[in-house]
Coordinates of C-alpha atoms in Angstrom, one line a residue:
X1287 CA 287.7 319.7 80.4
X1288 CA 288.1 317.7 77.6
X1289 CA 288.5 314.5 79.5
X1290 CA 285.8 315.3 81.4
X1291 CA 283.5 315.8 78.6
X1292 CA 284.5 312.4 77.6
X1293 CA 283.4 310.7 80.9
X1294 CA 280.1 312.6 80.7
X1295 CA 279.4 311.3 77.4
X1296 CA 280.1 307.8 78.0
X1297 CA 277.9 307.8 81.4
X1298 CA 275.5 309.5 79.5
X1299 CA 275.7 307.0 76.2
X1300 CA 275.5 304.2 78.6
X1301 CA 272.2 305.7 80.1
X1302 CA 270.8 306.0 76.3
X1303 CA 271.9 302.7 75.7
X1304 CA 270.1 301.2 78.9
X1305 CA 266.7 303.6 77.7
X1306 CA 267.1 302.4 74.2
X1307 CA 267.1 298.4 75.4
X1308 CA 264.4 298.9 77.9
X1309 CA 262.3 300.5 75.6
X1310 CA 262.7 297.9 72.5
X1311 CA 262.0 295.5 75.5
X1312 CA 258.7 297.6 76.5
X1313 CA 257.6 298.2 73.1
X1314 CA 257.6 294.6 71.7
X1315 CA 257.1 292.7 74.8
X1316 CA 253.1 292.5 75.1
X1317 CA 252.9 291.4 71.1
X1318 CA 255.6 288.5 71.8
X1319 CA 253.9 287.9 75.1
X1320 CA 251.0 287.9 73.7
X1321 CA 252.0 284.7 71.1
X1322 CA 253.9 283.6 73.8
X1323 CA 250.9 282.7 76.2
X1324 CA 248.9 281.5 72.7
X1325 CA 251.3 279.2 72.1
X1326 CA 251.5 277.8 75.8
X1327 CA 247.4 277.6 75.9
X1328 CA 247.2 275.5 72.4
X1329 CA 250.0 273.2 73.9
X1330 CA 248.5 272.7 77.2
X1331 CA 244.7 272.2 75.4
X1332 CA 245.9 270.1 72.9
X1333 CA 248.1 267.7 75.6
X1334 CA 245.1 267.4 77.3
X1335 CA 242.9 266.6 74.4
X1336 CA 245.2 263.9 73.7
X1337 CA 246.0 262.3 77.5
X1338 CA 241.7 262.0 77.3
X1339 CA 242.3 258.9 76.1
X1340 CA 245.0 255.9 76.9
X1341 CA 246.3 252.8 75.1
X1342 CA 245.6 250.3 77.4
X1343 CA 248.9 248.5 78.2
X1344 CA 247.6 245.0 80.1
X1345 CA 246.1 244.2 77.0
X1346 CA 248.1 245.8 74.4
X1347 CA 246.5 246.7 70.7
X1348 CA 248.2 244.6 68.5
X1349 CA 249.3 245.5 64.8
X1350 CA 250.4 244.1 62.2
X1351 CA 252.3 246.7 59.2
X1352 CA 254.3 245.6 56.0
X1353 CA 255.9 246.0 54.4
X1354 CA 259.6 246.5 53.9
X1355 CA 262.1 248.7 55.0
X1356 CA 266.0 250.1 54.6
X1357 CA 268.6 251.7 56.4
X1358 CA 268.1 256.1 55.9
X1359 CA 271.2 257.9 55.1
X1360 CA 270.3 261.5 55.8
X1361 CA 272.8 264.7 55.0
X1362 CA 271.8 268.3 55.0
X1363 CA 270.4 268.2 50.8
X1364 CA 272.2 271.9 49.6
X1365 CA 275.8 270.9 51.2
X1366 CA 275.1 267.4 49.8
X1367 CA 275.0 268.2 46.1
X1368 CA 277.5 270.9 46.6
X1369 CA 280.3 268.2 47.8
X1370 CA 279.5 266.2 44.9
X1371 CA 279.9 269.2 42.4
X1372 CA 276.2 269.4 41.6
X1373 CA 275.9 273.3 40.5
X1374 CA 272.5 274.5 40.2
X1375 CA 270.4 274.5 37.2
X1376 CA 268.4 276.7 35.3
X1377 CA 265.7 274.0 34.5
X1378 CA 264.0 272.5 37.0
X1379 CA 262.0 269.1 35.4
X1380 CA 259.9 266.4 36.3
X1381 CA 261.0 263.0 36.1
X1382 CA 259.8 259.5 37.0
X1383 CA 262.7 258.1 37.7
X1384 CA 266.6 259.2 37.9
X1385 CA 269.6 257.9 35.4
X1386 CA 272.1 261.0 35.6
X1387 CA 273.6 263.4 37.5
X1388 CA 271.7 266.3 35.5
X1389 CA 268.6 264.6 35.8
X1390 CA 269.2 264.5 39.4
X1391 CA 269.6 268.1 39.8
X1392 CA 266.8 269.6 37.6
X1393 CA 264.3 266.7 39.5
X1394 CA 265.7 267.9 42.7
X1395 CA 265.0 271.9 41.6
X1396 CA 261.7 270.8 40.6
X1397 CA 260.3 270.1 44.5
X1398 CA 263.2 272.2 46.4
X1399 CA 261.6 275.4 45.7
X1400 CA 258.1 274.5 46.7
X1401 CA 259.2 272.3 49.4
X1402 CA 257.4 269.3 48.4
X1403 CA 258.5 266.1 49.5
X1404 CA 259.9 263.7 46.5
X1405 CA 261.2 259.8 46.3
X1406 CA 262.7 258.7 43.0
X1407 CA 264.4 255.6 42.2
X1408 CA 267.9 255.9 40.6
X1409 CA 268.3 253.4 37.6
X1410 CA 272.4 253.6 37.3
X1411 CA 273.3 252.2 40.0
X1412 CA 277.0 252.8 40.0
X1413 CA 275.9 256.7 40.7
X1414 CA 273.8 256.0 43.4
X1415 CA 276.9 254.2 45.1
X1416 CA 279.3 257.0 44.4
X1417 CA 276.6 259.2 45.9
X1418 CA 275.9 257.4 49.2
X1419 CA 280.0 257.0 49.5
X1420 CA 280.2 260.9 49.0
X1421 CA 277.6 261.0 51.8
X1422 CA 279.2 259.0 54.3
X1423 CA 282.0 261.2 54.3
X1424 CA 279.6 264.4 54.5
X1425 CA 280.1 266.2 58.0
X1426 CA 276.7 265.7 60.0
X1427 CA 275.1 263.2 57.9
X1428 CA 272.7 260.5 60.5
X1429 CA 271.9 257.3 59.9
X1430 CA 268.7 255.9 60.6
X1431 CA 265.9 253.0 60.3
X1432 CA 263.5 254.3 57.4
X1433 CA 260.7 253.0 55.1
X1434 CA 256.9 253.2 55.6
X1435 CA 256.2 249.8 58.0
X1436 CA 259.5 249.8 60.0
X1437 CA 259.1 253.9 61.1
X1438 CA 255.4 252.9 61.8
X1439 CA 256.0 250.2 63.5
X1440 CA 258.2 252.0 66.0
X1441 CA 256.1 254.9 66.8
X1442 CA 253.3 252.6 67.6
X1443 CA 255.1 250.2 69.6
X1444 CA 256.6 252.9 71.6
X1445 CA 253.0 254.1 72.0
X1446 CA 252.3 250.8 73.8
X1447 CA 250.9 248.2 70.8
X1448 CA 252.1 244.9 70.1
X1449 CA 253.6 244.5 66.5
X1450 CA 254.1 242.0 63.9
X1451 CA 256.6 243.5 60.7
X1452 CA 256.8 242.4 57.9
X1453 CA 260.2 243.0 55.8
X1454 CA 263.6 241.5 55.4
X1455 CA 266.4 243.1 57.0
X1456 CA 269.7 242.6 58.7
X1457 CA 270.5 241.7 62.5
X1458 CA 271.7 245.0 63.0
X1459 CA 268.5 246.6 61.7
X1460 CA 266.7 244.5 63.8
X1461 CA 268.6 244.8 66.9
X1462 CA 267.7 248.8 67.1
X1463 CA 264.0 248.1 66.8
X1464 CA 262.3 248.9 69.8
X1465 CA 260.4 246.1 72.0
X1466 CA 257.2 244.6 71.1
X1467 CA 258.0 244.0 67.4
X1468 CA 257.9 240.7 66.1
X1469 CA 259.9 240.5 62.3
X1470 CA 258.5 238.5 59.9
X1471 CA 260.6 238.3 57.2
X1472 CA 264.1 236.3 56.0
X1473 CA 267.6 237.5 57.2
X1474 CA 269.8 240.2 55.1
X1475 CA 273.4 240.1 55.1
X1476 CA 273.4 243.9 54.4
X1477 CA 270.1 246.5 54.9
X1478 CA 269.0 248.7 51.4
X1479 CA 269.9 252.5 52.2
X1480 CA 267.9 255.1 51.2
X1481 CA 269.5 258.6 50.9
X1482 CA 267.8 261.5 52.2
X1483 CA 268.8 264.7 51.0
X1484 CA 267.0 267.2 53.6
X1485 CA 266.6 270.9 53.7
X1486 CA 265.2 273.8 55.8
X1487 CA 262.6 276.6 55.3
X1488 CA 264.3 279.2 53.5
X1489 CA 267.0 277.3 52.7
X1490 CA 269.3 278.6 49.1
X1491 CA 270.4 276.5 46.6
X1492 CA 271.7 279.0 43.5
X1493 CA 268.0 281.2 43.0
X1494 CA 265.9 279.2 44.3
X1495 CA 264.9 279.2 47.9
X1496 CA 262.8 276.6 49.8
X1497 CA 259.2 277.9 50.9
X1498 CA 259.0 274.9 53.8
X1499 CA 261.3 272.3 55.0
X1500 CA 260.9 268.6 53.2
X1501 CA 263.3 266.2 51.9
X1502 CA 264.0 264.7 49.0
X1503 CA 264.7 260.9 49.2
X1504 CA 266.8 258.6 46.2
X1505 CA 267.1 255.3 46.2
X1506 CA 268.2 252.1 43.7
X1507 CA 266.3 249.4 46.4
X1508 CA 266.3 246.3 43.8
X1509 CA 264.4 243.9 46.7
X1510 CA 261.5 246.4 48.8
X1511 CA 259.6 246.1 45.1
X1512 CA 259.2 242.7 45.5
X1513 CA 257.2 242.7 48.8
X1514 CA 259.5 239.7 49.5
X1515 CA 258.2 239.0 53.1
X1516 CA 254.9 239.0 52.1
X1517 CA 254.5 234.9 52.6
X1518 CA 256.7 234.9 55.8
X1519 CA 254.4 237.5 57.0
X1520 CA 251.0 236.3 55.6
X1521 CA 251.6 233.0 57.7
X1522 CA 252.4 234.8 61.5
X1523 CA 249.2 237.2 60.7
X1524 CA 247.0 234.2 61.4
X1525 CA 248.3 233.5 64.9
X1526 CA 248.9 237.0 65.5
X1527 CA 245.5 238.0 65.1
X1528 CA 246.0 241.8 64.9
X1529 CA 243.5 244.6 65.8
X1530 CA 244.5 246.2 62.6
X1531 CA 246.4 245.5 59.5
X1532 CA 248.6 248.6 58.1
X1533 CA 249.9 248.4 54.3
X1534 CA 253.0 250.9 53.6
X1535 CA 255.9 251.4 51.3
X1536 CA 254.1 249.8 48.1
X1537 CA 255.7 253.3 46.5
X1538 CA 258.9 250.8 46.0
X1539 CA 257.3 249.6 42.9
X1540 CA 256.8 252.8 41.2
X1541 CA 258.4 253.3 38.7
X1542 CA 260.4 250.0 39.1
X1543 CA 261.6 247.6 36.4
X1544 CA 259.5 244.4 36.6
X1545 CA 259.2 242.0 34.1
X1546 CA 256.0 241.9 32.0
X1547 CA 253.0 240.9 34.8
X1548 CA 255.2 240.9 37.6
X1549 CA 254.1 243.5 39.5
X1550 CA 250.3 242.6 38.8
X1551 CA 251.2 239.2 40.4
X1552 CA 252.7 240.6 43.7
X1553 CA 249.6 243.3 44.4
X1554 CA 247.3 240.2 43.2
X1555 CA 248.6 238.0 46.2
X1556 CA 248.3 241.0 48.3
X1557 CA 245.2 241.8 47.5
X1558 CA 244.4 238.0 48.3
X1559 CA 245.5 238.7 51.5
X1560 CA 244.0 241.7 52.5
X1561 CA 240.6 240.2 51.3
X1562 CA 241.0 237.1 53.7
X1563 CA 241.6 239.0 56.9
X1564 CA 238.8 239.3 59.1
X1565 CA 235.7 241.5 58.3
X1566 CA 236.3 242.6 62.3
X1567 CA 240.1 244.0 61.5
X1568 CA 240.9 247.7 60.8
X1569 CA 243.3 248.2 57.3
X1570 CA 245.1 251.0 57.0
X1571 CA 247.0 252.4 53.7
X1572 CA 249.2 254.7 54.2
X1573 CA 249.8 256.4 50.7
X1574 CA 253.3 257.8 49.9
X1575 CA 254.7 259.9 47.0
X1576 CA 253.7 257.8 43.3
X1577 CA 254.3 259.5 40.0
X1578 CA 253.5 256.8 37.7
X1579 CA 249.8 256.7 36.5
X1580 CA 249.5 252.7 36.2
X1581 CA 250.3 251.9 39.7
X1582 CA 247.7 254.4 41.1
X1583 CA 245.1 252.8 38.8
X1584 CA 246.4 248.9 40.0
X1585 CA 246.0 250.2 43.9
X1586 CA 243.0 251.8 43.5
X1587 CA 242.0 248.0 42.6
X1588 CA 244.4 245.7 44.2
X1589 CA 244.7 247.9 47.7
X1590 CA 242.3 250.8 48.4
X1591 CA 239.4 249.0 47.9
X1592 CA 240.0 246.3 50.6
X1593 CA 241.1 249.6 52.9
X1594 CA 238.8 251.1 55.3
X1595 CA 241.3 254.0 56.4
X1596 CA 243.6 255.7 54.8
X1597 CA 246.3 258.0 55.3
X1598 CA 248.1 260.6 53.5
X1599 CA 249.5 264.4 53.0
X1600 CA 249.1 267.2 51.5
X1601 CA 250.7 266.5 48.0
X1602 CA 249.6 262.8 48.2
X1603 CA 245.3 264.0 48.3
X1604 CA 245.1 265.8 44.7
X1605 CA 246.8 263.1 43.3
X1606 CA 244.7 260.6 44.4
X1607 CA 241.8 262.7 43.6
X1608 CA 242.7 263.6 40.3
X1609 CA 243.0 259.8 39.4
X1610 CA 239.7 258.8 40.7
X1611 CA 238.1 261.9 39.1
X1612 CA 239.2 260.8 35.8
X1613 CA 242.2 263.5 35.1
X1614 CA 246.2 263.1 35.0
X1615 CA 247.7 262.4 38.5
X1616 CA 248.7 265.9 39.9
X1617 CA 252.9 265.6 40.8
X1618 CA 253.1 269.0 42.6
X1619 CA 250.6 270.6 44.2
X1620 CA 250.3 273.7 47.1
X1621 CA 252.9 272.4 49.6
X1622 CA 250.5 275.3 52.0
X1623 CA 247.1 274.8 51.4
X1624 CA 244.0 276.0 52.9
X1625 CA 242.2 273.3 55.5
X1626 CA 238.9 274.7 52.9
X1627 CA 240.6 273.3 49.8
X1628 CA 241.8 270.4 51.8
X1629 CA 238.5 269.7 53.2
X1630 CA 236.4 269.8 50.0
X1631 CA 239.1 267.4 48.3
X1632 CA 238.6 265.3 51.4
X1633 CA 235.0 264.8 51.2
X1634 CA 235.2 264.1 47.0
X1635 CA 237.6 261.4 47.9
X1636 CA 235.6 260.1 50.4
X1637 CA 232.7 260.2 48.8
X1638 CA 233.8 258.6 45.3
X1639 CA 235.5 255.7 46.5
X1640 CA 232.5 255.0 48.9
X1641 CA 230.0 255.6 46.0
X1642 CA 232.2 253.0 43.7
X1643 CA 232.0 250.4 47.2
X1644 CA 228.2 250.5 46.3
X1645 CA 228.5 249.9 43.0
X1646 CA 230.7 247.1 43.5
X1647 CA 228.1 245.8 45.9
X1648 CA 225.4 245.7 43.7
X1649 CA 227.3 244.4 40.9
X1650 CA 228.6 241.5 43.3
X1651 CA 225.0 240.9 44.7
X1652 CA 223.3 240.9 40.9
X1653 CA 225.7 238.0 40.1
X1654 CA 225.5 236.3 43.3
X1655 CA 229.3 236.9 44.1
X1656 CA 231.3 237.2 47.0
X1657 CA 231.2 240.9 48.0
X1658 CA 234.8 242.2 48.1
X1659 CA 236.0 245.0 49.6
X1660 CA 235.1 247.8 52.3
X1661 CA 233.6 251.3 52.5
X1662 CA 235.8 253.8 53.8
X1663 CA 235.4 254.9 57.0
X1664 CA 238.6 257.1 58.0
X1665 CA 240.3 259.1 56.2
X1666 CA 243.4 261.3 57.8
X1667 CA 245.4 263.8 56.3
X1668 CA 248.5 265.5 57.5
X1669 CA 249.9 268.7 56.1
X1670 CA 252.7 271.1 57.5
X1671 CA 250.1 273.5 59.3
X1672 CA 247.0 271.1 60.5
X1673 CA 246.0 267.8 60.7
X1674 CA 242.2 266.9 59.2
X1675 CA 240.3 263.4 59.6
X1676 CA 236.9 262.5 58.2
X1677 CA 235.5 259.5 60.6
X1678 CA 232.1 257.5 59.6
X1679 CA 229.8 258.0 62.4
X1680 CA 229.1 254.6 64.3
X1681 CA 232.5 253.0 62.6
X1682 CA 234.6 251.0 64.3
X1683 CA 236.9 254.2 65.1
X1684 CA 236.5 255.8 67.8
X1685 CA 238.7 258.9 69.7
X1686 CA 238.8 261.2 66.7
X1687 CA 239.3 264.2 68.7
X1688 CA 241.8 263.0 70.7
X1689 CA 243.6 261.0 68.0
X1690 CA 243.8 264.2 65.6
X1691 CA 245.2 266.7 68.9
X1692 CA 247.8 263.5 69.2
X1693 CA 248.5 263.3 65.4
X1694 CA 249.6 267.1 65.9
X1695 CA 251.5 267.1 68.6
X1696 CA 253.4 263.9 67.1
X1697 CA 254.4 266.1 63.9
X1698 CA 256.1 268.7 66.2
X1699 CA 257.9 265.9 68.4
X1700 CA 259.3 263.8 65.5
X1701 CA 260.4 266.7 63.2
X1702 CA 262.1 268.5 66.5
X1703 CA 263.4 265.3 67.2
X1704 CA 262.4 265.8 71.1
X1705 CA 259.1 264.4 73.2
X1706 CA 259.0 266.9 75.0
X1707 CA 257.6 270.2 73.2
X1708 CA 258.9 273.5 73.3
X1709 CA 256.9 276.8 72.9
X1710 CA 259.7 278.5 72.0
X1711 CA 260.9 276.5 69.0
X1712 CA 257.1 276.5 67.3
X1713 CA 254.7 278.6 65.8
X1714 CA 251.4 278.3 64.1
X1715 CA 251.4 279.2 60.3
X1716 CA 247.3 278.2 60.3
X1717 CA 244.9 280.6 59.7
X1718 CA 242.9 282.1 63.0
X1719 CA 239.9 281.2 61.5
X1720 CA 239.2 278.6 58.5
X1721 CA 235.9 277.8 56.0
X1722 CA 234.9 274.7 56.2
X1723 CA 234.4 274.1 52.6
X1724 CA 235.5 276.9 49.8
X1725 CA 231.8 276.9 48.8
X1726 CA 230.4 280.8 49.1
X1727 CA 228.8 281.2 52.1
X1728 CA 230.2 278.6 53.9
X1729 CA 231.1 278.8 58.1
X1730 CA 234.1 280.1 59.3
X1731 CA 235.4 278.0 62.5
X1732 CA 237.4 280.3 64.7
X1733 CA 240.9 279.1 66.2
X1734 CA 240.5 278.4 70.2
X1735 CA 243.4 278.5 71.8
X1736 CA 241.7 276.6 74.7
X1737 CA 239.9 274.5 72.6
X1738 CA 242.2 274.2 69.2
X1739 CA 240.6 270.7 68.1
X1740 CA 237.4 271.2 66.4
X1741 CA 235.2 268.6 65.2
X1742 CA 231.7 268.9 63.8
X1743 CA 229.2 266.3 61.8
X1744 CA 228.4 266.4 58.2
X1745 CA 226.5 263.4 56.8
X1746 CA 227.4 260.3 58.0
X1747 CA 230.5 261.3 59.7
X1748 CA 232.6 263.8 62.0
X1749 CA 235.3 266.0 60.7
X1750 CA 238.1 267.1 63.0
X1751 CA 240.8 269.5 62.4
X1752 CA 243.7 270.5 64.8
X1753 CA 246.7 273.1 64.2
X1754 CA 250.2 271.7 64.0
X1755 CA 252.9 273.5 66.6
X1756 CA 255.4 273.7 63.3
X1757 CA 258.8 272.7 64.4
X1758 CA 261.0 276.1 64.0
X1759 CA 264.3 273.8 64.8
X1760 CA 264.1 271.4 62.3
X1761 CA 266.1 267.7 63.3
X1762 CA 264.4 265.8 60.5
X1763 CA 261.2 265.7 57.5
X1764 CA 261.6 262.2 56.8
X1765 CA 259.1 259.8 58.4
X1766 CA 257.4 262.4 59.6
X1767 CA 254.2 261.4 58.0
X1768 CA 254.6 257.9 59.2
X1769 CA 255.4 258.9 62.6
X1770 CA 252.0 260.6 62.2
X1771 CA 249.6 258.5 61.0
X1772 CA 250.7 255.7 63.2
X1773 CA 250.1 257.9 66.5
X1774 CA 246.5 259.2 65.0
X1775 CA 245.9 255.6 64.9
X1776 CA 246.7 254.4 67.9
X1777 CA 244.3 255.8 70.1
X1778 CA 241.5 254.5 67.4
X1779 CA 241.7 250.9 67.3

């Protein structure tokens, strides 16, 4: 009896067992189905919004993009300090630039929690050695080709464009570029690295917890400041004759010891550059993380004003707005914000640096000057949950739809590290609906799964706004933003 009573529970716990999983699998089934099929539908819709339009490959698009460039040195951020005995602190602190191993860790609190991305330049440079020898030896760290032009240059020469370089770097750097990149630039004995402390979503570092994956990124690059391949490029560009002309990595300079006028000199020549290319040529500044006030205020002169598009994130828009409305720049901002806020900051930015064109124009004409300068016609921005671009009707962009639904689908392929895209390893964190401006009364623009791009006019231009398929299997943050705005591009030029 008793060993019978023992096989009839177990046939019968078995049976409850088998009810209990069928049921769970019944139960939550048509609510993961459910996201399951939304997520397949916004894929499909948004690959085909993007294969609407082709580079044309006979007659390639050709670019040109400086400048600068290093070798990346990425490690897993929490493991990394932990190796090198960095405990965590209790005071997390902004700073504009890094001389100590304390400073280090409060300046890396400071963004870790919010999961904003950060880039500060390490003065003592015997720690930053020590630091990039302790990452060597740091299981799973990667090595790869970083900074703003070389990333950019990649991703749009493997999206089928012709491109000329313009940095410095070693053989070996240059040997793992793809195809269809012509360097312009001297040779280096040995390539600047950059080290690039990453991190996850909900990643722990003593109590603080990361909202969003990011990275932060230290460096002690004594030769990027100096734009040294300026002149070497400056003379190919005239043969070249690009379709558009992409400025990137000028961030080396902030916060970077020059001597008294130097750094005036170097955006002087640049801006002397930019100025003679042709009226017909696209330029494109891609913004990056800047912290010190002075170098906003000398781009804003020497750089933005000869740009007609530019490109930048989430953190990167409320800085740049802040300046040009007069305020303190604006370090750390909502690493999650809504596409309303975004979109109202948008169209201020857009609208002030386009009202100071005109005013530049007149002031030009009144004296009988040579205007200088271009209006702003593009403007893209790309957060972790949507990309948004503003687009001046009749421009000489064209595509925006497509080149938005490409922009997203680029942010899930680079930070997944994969081309192809996997429902399974995404989600969408943007809202089903979104206001178009945080004005009262303002419409609300439902999420279509089989139409997620939406664009509408306003003024003198079109908005778009697409949802991001946010990589749940992160492989790497940095260059993501590059990798970005170099694939919206490409299908606009």
């Amino acid at each position: 009896m008793e060993g019978g009573g023992r096989v009839s529970w177990m046939k019968y716990g078995s049976f409850v067992s088998l009810f209990v999983v069928l049921f769970a699998v019944w139960f939550r089934s048509p609510h993961n189905a459910v996201l399951d099929d939304r997520l397949d539908t916004v894929l499909s819709s948004l690959l085909q919004a993007e294969k609407k339009v082709g580079v044309n490959n006979v007659a390639r698009p050709k670019v040109a993009i400086g400048f600068g460039g290093c070798v990346d040195l990425l490690v897993d951020g929490v493991s990394f300090l932990k190796k090198i005995g960095i405990s965590n602190t209790e005071s997390p602190v902004h700073y504009d630039y890094l001389e100590n191993a304390e400073q280090l860790a409060q300046s890396f609190a400071y963004f870790f929690a919010p999961g904003a991305a950060a880039e500060r330049f390490m003065l003592n440079e015997t720690l930053f050695s020590e630091l990039v020898d302790s990452a060597r030896d740091l299981p799973g760290n990667r090595w790869a080709v970083g900074g703003n032009a070389p990333v950019m240059a990649g991703r749009m020469a493997n999206e089928g464009c012709d491109v000329l370089l313009g940095g410095s770097y070693s053989t070996d750097f240059v040997d793992v570029l793809p195809e269809h990149i012509t360097v312009a630039g001297e040779v280096l004995e040995e390539p600047d690295i950059h080290l690039i402390l990453e991190y996850s979503a909900g990643s722990s570092w003593g109590r603080y917890t990361s909202r969003r994956a990011n990275r932060y990124i230290i460096h002690s690059d004594n030769r990027n400041p100096y734009l040294s391949s300026m002149e070497e490029f400056a003379k190919k560009l005239k043969d070249f004759k690009p379709d558009l002309l992409v400025v990137g990595g000028l961030q080396m300079m902030d916060n970077f010891p020059f001597q008294s006028g130097e750094r005036d000199a170097l955006l002087s020549r640049l801006s002397d550059l930019l100025s003679s290319s042709s009226p017909q040529i696209g330029i494109h500044f891609e913004m990056a993380s800047f912290v010190e006030e002075s170098i906003m205020e000398d781009l804003l002169h020497y750089v933005v004003s000869h740009a007609d598009s530019l490109g930048m994130n989430e953190q990167e828009l409320p800085n740049l707005l802040s300046l040009l409305k007069g305020s303190n720049i604006t370090v750390l901002s909502d690493p999650n914000p809504r596409v309303a806020t975004v979109l109202d900051q948008m169209r201020e930015v857009y609208r002030i640096l386009n009202q100071r064109y005109k005013d530049a124009s007149k002031e030009s004409d009144a004296k009988g000057a040579k205007r200088r300068g271009k209006p702003l016609t593009r403007l893209h921005v790309h957060t972790l949950a949507f990309q948004a671009m503003i687009v001046t009707r009749d421009s000489k962009w064209k595509n925006t739809m497509s080149a938005t639904a490409k922009a997203s689908l680029t942010a899930n392929r680079h930070v997944c590290g994969s081309n192809d895209i996997d429902p399974s390893k995404a989600r969408l964190i943007m809202d089903d609906s979104f206001s178009v401006s945080q004005q009262e009364g303002s419409q609300r623009i439902p999420l279509q799964e089989n139409r997620p791009v939406s664009c509408w006019d306003e003024d003198d231009y079109e908005i778009c706004v697409a949802p991001v398929l946010v990589c749940t299997e992160v492989y790497q943050t940095a260059g993501g933003g590059d990798n970005v705005s170099a694939a919206g591009l490409v299908l606009q030029i």
